[in-house]
């Protein structure tokens, strides 16, 4: 291995090929335990996360259930609102507005995607910034762009937590983010490049020429394209850190954007899929919920 992304710091589990395994389940459990301790130490104030699920999307249902389970472990209360796919724009907006007005609810997560025909932006716009624990409203995104405090989108924040926990240096390093969505890619670029983190970031997308060559120039690659096996060993500079955000449902099951087997033999650090960024998204949602409760004076 050439210069290692993790600078040899820490006593971490490694893959068969010698890369540090950036274990999201382990880090999520550490974060959830810390949140529970904080709430316990504050005298167990009520901290409440509300989830809103519209329609019958099965992966969304599983995801929401996992969030509720982890919220309970973190000593948080969950409130769940479920609406049928035909609830209509007014029905969904009324349910979200009610939670927004409820002082007993500190964080609100509207599970996306909403069923066809519903305007997600109009629904998200009803969230007060302090309750927007997913960090996806224009106000929260604007705060992130302007370097102001506020809730940060959970998936890219989870990537930052993984890099930090596993000792991946960012300052002065080159990073490539594959994907430019407002959910993952764009906020990821902002987080990696902001002052104090100080990576030099390139944003790649479906029109990027020579993606493999571009990625090979990077110390950190974050893949958030949703293209199964897009990133192979050919895309990875020896020793680089590779983070897989993508989720694709294939005949062979759920796979990521990263071809784990080939990449782990070259990379200095790599996330597993599953067990990498997915659990971290939930951990960061709960972190944001505690921050939301603080902003609202609950502790
Ligand atoms: P999205 O809105 O579909 O965006 C995908 C981005 O990837 C687009 O910018 C697209 O480029 C780019 N892209 C697609 N194919 C590419 C290719 N062959 N080469 C380079 N770039 C390519 O998806 P998203 O919402 O950001 O989500 C991305 C993936 O992350 C999905 O698989 C999603 O399921 C997963 N995800 C995971 C988590 C987690 O917790 N792990 C959370 C959220 C999302 P263009 O802009 O040019 O079209």
XYZ file of C-alpha atoms and ligand atoms in Angstrom:
347
model
C 0.000 0.000 0.000
C 1.178 3.537 -0.752
C 0.484 6.399 1.646
C -2.404 5.198 3.751
C -5.576 7.300 3.994
C -5.765 6.650 7.721
C -2.107 7.545 8.344
C -1.706 4.311 10.282
C -3.643 5.808 13.207
C -5.774 3.673 15.505
C -6.186 -0.032 15.968
C -8.890 -0.764 13.427
C -10.333 -3.932 11.906
C -8.998 -4.545 8.414
C -10.267 -6.298 5.311
C -8.481 -9.333 3.857
C -6.637 -6.952 1.533
C -5.427 -4.810 4.443
C -7.762 -1.795 4.151
C -9.215 -0.283 7.311
C -12.869 -1.318 7.525
C -14.907 1.810 8.250
C -17.577 0.014 10.254
C -20.773 2.090 10.337
C -22.673 -0.272 12.624
C -19.981 0.004 15.260
C -19.776 3.783 15.056
C -23.572 4.102 15.074
C -23.711 2.044 18.276
C -21.052 4.263 19.861
C -22.994 7.396 18.904
C -26.337 6.028 20.080
C -24.787 5.022 23.431
C -23.299 8.519 23.801
C -26.650 10.150 23.050
C -28.362 7.946 25.647
C -25.720 8.902 28.231
C -26.191 12.599 27.474
C -29.962 12.395 27.876
C -29.583 10.323 31.041
C -27.097 12.824 32.497
C -29.528 15.691 31.771
C -32.191 13.992 33.914
C -33.997 12.200 31.113
C -35.878 15.114 29.518
C -38.318 14.188 26.756
C -36.622 14.279 23.353
C -39.062 13.431 20.589
C -38.504 12.520 16.943
C -41.580 12.361 14.718
C -41.532 10.369 11.490
C -44.038 10.773 8.682
C -44.521 7.913 6.248
C -46.811 8.267 3.244
C -47.764 5.199 1.195
C -46.580 1.635 1.139
C -42.939 1.802 -0.003
C -41.396 -1.247 1.704
C -37.776 -0.038 2.032
C -39.086 3.249 3.507
C -41.141 1.301 6.041
C -38.114 -0.767 7.112
C -35.981 2.354 7.310
C -38.514 4.172 9.514
C -38.798 1.146 11.805
C -34.997 1.053 12.213
C -34.984 4.744 13.070
C -37.618 4.227 15.766
C -35.714 1.294 17.249
C -32.462 3.257 17.441
C -34.275 6.327 18.809
C -35.530 4.176 21.701
C -31.974 2.948 22.373
C -30.854 6.576 22.472
C -33.540 7.245 25.160
C -35.619 9.259 22.712
C -39.345 9.116 22.184
C -40.733 8.412 18.710
C -43.979 9.604 17.287
C -45.107 8.049 14.021
C -47.661 9.359 11.561
C -48.688 7.081 8.723
C -50.800 8.221 5.817
C -52.163 6.323 2.812
C -50.645 7.002 -0.631
C -53.884 8.763 -1.604
C -53.844 11.136 1.397
C -53.361 13.999 -1.048
C -51.161 17.082 -0.827
C -53.481 18.832 1.638
C -53.667 15.756 3.880
C -49.878 15.356 4.063
C -49.338 19.073 4.603
C -51.923 19.157 7.401
C -50.206 16.265 9.214
C -46.776 17.872 8.930
C -48.088 21.319 9.962
C -49.597 19.784 13.095
C -46.229 18.285 14.089
C -44.500 21.566 13.272
C -46.803 23.370 15.726
C -46.514 20.748 18.466
C -44.015 21.869 21.158
C -43.701 18.238 22.282
C -42.065 17.278 18.964
C -38.428 18.336 18.546
C -37.484 16.768 15.228
C -39.561 15.854 12.180
C -38.506 13.455 9.483
C -40.655 13.191 6.370
C -39.629 9.915 4.759
C -38.734 10.469 1.092
C -39.539 9.751 -1.652
C -43.187 10.712 -1.323
C -45.603 8.858 -3.631
C -45.975 10.191 -7.177
C -48.069 13.303 -7.500
C -47.070 14.799 -4.136
C -44.920 17.926 -3.990
C -42.142 17.076 -1.505
C -40.701 20.626 -1.525
C -44.016 22.125 -0.464
C -44.198 19.612 2.404
C -40.586 20.190 3.516
C -41.131 23.956 3.451
C -43.546 23.539 6.368
C -40.747 22.356 8.660
C -39.362 24.989 11.030
C -35.536 24.996 10.599
C -34.959 23.872 14.190
C -37.140 20.760 13.653
C -35.675 19.950 10.222
C -33.478 17.110 11.494
C -32.950 15.753 7.979
C -31.412 19.104 7.012
C -33.063 19.116 3.596
C -35.151 22.294 3.596
C -33.931 25.338 1.664
C -33.297 27.180 4.964
C -31.082 24.376 6.310
C -29.250 24.000 2.992
C -28.767 27.776 2.866
C -27.252 27.737 6.349
C -24.847 25.011 5.258
C -23.808 26.950 2.153
C -23.283 30.091 4.224
C -21.335 28.300 6.948
C -23.978 29.049 9.578
C -25.106 26.678 12.294
C -28.125 24.502 11.563
C -29.032 20.909 10.834
C -26.820 19.165 8.256
C -28.173 16.394 5.970
C -27.695 13.069 7.737
C -26.064 10.901 5.057
C -23.191 13.255 4.160
C -22.766 14.079 7.863
C -22.478 10.344 8.531
C -19.694 10.132 5.946
C -17.831 12.897 7.774
C -18.229 11.048 11.078
C -16.786 7.876 9.499
C -13.777 9.740 8.084
C -13.126 11.298 11.478
C -13.602 8.115 13.513
C -11.307 6.089 11.284
C -8.565 8.704 11.195
C -8.851 9.721 7.533
C -7.033 13.007 7.081
C -8.991 15.593 5.080
C -6.992 18.804 5.348
C -5.179 19.509 2.095
C -6.308 16.162 0.647
C -8.073 15.709 -2.655
C -11.615 14.365 -2.584
C -13.953 13.308 -5.385
C -17.695 13.114 -4.697
C -19.647 11.132 -7.304
C -23.218 12.439 -7.483
C -24.681 15.951 -7.246
C -28.055 15.516 -5.564
C -29.224 17.904 -2.851
C -29.727 14.847 -0.635
C -26.131 13.601 -0.714
C -23.614 14.837 -3.304
C -23.944 18.623 -2.992
C -23.938 18.800 0.817
C -21.080 16.274 0.833
C -18.979 18.619 -1.315
C -19.728 21.512 1.059
C -18.865 19.482 4.164
C -15.582 18.167 2.788
C -14.514 21.576 1.519
C -15.563 23.771 4.426
C -13.092 25.579 6.625
C -11.687 23.316 9.264
C -12.109 20.204 7.115
C -10.243 21.701 4.198
C -10.289 19.024 1.508
C -9.987 20.132 -2.120
C -13.141 18.712 -3.644
C -14.208 17.786 -7.174
C -17.853 17.049 -7.925
C -18.375 14.256 -10.458
C -21.633 13.283 -12.183
C -22.926 11.298 -15.127
C -21.289 13.648 -17.650
C -17.867 13.554 -16.018
C -15.153 12.499 -18.453
C -12.733 9.778 -17.365
C -14.304 9.141 -13.969
C -11.754 6.417 -13.207
C -8.802 8.735 -13.869
C -10.365 11.523 -11.823
C -11.016 9.213 -8.875
C -7.449 7.863 -9.076
C -6.211 11.394 -8.370
C -8.148 11.480 -5.095
C -7.242 10.610 -1.517
C -10.939 10.296 -0.672
C -13.711 9.014 -2.959
C -17.368 9.265 -1.902
C -19.608 7.326 -4.295
C -23.265 8.449 -4.263
C -24.467 7.631 -7.766
C -26.801 4.689 -7.212
C -24.986 2.640 -9.902
C -24.149 -0.868 -8.731
C -20.410 -1.579 -8.813
C -19.496 1.731 -10.492
C -16.263 2.167 -8.538
C -13.704 -0.589 -9.100
C -10.034 -1.004 -8.203
C -9.290 0.900 -11.407
C -10.809 4.032 -9.779
C -8.734 3.862 -6.596
C -5.326 5.268 -5.819
C -3.447 2.877 -3.522
C -4.108 3.885 0.078
C -7.147 6.081 -0.670
C -10.309 6.087 1.459
C -13.433 4.922 -0.401
C -16.908 5.539 1.002
C -19.913 3.826 -0.526
C -23.236 5.659 -0.237
C -25.056 4.071 -3.179
C -27.807 1.538 -2.697
C -29.048 -0.521 -5.646
C -31.545 -3.335 -5.430
C -30.353 -6.050 -7.834
C -31.223 -9.700 -8.436
C -28.225 -10.515 -6.235
C -29.632 -8.386 -3.394
C -28.732 -4.910 -2.191
C -25.384 -3.683 -3.485
C -23.477 -0.438 -3.341
C -21.680 1.764 -5.878
C -18.358 0.249 -4.855
C -17.078 -3.132 -5.981
C -15.940 -3.993 -2.461
C -13.821 -7.057 -3.287
C -11.557 -5.386 -5.822
C -11.436 -2.016 -4.054
C -10.505 -3.333 -0.598
C -7.337 -4.824 -2.065
C -6.118 -1.363 -3.148
C -7.741 1.134 -0.769
C -6.360 2.294 2.570
C -9.851 2.387 4.057
C -13.258 1.311 2.795
C -16.860 1.120 4.012
C -18.720 -2.192 3.910
C -22.132 -2.357 2.212
C -24.345 -2.951 4.079
C -23.023 -1.736 7.420
C -21.265 1.448 6.312
C -23.075 4.668 5.505
C -26.636 3.370 6.086
C -26.379 3.005 9.876
C -24.513 6.303 10.042
C -27.440 8.117 8.437
C -29.626 6.983 11.334
C -26.971 7.873 13.921
C -26.716 11.393 12.516
C -30.489 11.775 12.421
C -30.524 11.074 16.156
C -27.601 13.443 16.737
C -29.560 16.136 14.915
C -32.644 15.336 17.001
C -30.731 15.906 20.231
C -29.367 19.170 18.804
C -32.942 20.117 17.831
C -34.168 19.456 21.374
C -31.365 21.673 22.700
C -32.280 24.463 20.257
C -35.856 24.252 21.582
C -34.765 24.387 25.211
C -35.621 20.792 26.116
C -32.195 20.272 27.732
P -29.791 10.771 -7.351
O -30.586 11.980 -6.978
O -30.324 9.799 -8.344
O -28.366 11.277 -7.840
C -27.437 10.418 -8.386
C -26.257 11.229 -8.855
O -25.292 10.321 -9.361
C -26.592 12.198 -9.984
O -25.936 13.432 -9.747
C -26.023 11.505 -11.222
O -25.511 12.379 -12.205
C -24.872 10.710 -10.641
N -24.581 9.540 -11.453
C -25.440 8.578 -11.859
N -24.790 7.671 -12.617
C -23.502 8.067 -12.673
C -22.353 7.550 -13.321
N -22.395 6.446 -14.048
N -21.183 8.222 -13.182
C -21.119 9.340 -12.441
N -22.195 9.893 -11.819
C -23.364 9.250 -11.936
O -29.475 9.895 -6.064
P -29.233 10.323 -4.529
O -30.520 10.612 -3.886
O -28.126 11.304 -4.423
O -28.716 8.935 -3.955
C -27.554 8.344 -4.470
C -27.471 6.925 -3.997
O -27.295 6.938 -2.571
C -28.722 6.097 -4.243
O -28.335 4.789 -4.545
C -29.450 6.141 -2.924
O -30.265 4.998 -2.730
C -28.290 6.131 -1.962
N -28.549 6.703 -0.645
C -27.994 6.059 0.404
C -28.157 6.568 1.668
C -27.474 5.880 2.805
O -27.851 6.099 3.943
N -26.457 5.058 2.546
C -28.906 7.707 1.890
C -29.450 8.362 0.789
C -29.257 7.860 -0.490
P -26.443 13.442 -13.015
O -26.708 14.549 -12.061
O -25.577 13.848 -14.149
O -27.661 12.687 -13.407
